Amino acid sequence: MKKILLAILSVVAISVYSENVTWNIVQTTDSLKDGVRVLFGTQKLNANYVMGIYDNSVSKSNIHGVEATYDALHHQITADLSYVYTVHKDGDKFYFVDAQGRYLYMYNTNKNLSASTELNNQAKWTCSVNDSVAILKSVYSSSWKILYNHSAKLFCTYSSQDNNMSEIYL
């Protein structure tokens, strides 16, 4: 099964956001503490992606995928730091802040994935990790989770999954 990865930064004190660094796959939500930096990733045969940051000129109504390098076992990702998200917790809920200080955000009735400076339930997520597969569901609409759409090369929120979509790894 193709899946999306959430990876934790495995190097110490990186200050330049344009460097490529190696990230390790998150095995449990215990490692998702305040201030930890993560990537959202997925792999598809012959094409590996991480989630970019929302850019209206590129992303349109969801967040575009950016090519990255995965190791043979898919336990590590090498990707540019400009696509990093910082984890924050609010009780048992998570929110993710991009490199521009915006929250990963589900908006409007179409449940599009975007970025916002407003922190509310549309920017909060529940998170579970099973066998390295992360399930991130929106607090705003809990039947919707983040998936990767292979044909559109977008990270999106969907209420159901078909053969064109993958679950995520953190």
C-alpha positions as CSV (number, residue, x, y, z in Angstrom):
1,M,0.0,0.0,0.0
2,K,1.3,3.5,-0.8
3,K,1.4,5.7,2.3
4,I,2.3,9.2,3.4
5,L,5.2,9.6,5.8
6,L,5.7,12.0,8.7
7,A,9.4,12.3,9.3
8,I,11.2,13.9,12.2
9,L,14.4,15.9,11.6
10,S,17.3,13.8,12.5
11,V,20.0,16.4,12.7
12,V,20.7,19.0,15.3
13,A,20.6,22.8,15.0
14,I,19.9,23.5,11.3
15,S,19.5,27.2,10.7
16,V,19.3,27.4,6.9
17,Y,16.0,26.4,5.5
18,S,17.3,25.7,2.0
19,E,19.6,22.8,3.0
20,N,18.7,19.2,2.2
21,V,18.8,17.0,5.4
22,T,17.8,13.5,6.3
23,W,14.6,12.8,8.2
24,N,13.5,9.6,10.0
25,I,10.0,8.1,9.9
26,V,7.8,8.7,13.0
27,Q,6.9,5.4,14.7
28,T,4.5,6.7,17.4
29,T,2.8,10.0,18.3
30,D,5.0,10.1,21.5
31,S,7.7,11.6,19.4
32,L,5.5,14.5,18.3
33,K,6.3,17.0,21.0
34,D,6.0,20.8,20.9
35,G,8.7,22.3,18.7
36,V,9.6,19.1,16.8
37,R,9.9,19.7,13.1
38,V,8.3,17.2,10.6
39,L,7.8,16.6,6.9
40,F,4.7,15.0,5.5
41,G,5.6,12.5,2.8
42,T,4.3,9.8,0.5
43,Q,5.8,7.4,-1.9
44,K,4.6,6.1,-5.2
45,L,6.4,3.8,-7.6
46,N,9.2,5.8,-9.3
47,A,8.0,9.1,-7.7
48,N,8.5,10.2,-4.1
49,Y,7.0,13.3,-2.6
50,V,6.8,15.5,0.5
51,M,4.1,18.1,1.1
52,G,5.1,21.6,0.1
53,I,3.9,24.7,1.8
54,Y,0.8,26.4,0.6
55,D,1.4,28.8,-2.3
56,N,-1.6,30.1,-4.1
57,S,0.2,30.3,-7.4
58,V,1.3,26.6,-7.2
59,S,-1.0,24.9,-4.8
60,K,-4.4,26.3,-6.0
61,S,-7.0,24.7,-3.7
62,N,-4.7,22.2,-1.9
63,I,-1.0,21.7,-1.1
64,H,1.3,20.6,-3.9
65,G,3.7,17.7,-3.6
66,V,7.4,18.3,-4.0
67,E,9.9,15.6,-5.1
68,A,12.2,14.2,-2.4
69,T,14.6,11.3,-2.0
70,Y,13.7,8.2,0.0
71,D,16.0,5.4,1.1
72,A,15.4,1.9,-0.1
73,L,13.4,0.9,3.0
74,H,11.5,4.1,3.1
75,H,12.7,4.8,6.7
76,Q,14.4,8.0,5.8
77,I,13.7,11.0,3.5
78,T,16.1,13.6,2.2
79,A,14.3,16.9,1.5
80,D,14.7,20.6,1.5
81,L,14.1,22.3,4.9
82,S,11.8,24.9,3.3
83,Y,9.0,22.2,3.5
84,V,9.3,21.7,7.2
85,Y,6.3,22.0,9.6
86,T,6.7,22.6,13.4
87,V,4.5,20.5,15.6
88,H,2.5,22.1,18.5
89,K,0.0,20.4,20.8
90,D,-3.2,21.7,22.4
91,G,-4.2,18.9,24.8
92,D,-4.6,15.8,22.6
93,K,-4.9,17.9,19.4
94,F,-2.0,18.8,17.1
95,Y,-1.4,21.8,14.9
96,F,1.4,22.2,12.4
97,V,3.1,25.5,11.5
98,D,4.9,26.0,8.2
99,A,8.1,27.8,7.6
100,Q,6.2,31.0,7.0
101,G,4.4,30.8,10.4
102,R,1.1,29.7,9.0
103,Y,-1.1,26.8,10.3
104,L,-1.9,23.8,8.2
105,Y,-5.6,24.5,7.7
106,M,-8.8,22.9,6.3
107,Y,-11.0,25.5,4.9
108,N,-14.5,26.0,3.3
109,T,-17.2,23.5,2.6
110,N,-15.1,21.8,0.0
111,K,-12.6,20.8,2.8
112,N,-9.6,22.1,0.9
113,L,-6.1,22.0,2.5
114,S,-4.4,25.3,2.9
115,A,-2.5,27.6,5.3
116,S,-3.8,30.3,7.6
117,T,-2.6,32.6,10.3
118,E,-5.8,31.9,12.3
119,L,-5.7,29.1,14.9
120,N,-9.1,27.5,15.4
121,N,-10.6,24.0,14.9
122,Q,-9.9,24.2,11.2
123,A,-6.2,24.2,12.0
124,K,-6.3,21.5,14.6
125,W,-5.8,17.8,13.9
126,T,-6.0,14.5,15.7
127,C,-3.1,12.2,14.9
128,S,-2.4,8.5,15.3
129,V,0.5,6.5,14.0
130,N,0.1,2.7,13.3
131,D,2.9,0.8,11.5
132,S,4.5,4.1,10.5
133,V,1.2,5.2,8.8
134,A,-0.1,8.5,10.2
135,I,-3.8,9.3,10.2
136,L,-4.4,13.0,10.6
137,K,-8.1,13.9,10.9
138,S,-9.5,17.4,11.0
139,V,-11.0,18.5,14.3
140,Y,-13.2,20.8,12.1
141,S,-14.7,17.8,10.3
142,S,-13.5,14.6,11.8
143,S,-14.5,12.3,9.0
144,W,-11.9,14.0,6.7
145,K,-8.2,13.1,6.8
146,I,-5.1,14.2,4.9
147,L,-4.3,12.0,1.9
148,Y,-2.0,12.3,-1.1
149,N,-3.7,12.4,-4.5
150,H,-1.2,10.8,-7.0
151,S,-2.8,11.9,-10.2
152,A,-3.0,15.6,-9.1
153,K,0.2,15.5,-7.1
154,L,-1.5,17.2,-4.2
155,F,-1.9,16.7,-0.5
156,C,-5.6,17.0,0.2
157,T,-8.3,16.2,2.7
158,Y,-10.8,13.5,1.8
159,S,-13.5,11.6,3.6
160,S,-12.8,8.4,1.7
161,Q,-9.9,6.8,-0.1
162,D,-9.7,5.3,-3.6
163,N,-6.8,3.7,-5.6
164,N,-5.5,7.2,-6.6
165,M,-4.9,8.3,-3.0
166,S,-2.3,7.3,-0.4
167,E,-2.3,7.5,3.4
168,I,0.4,9.6,4.9
169,Y,3.6,8.9,6.8
170,L,5.0,11.5,9.2
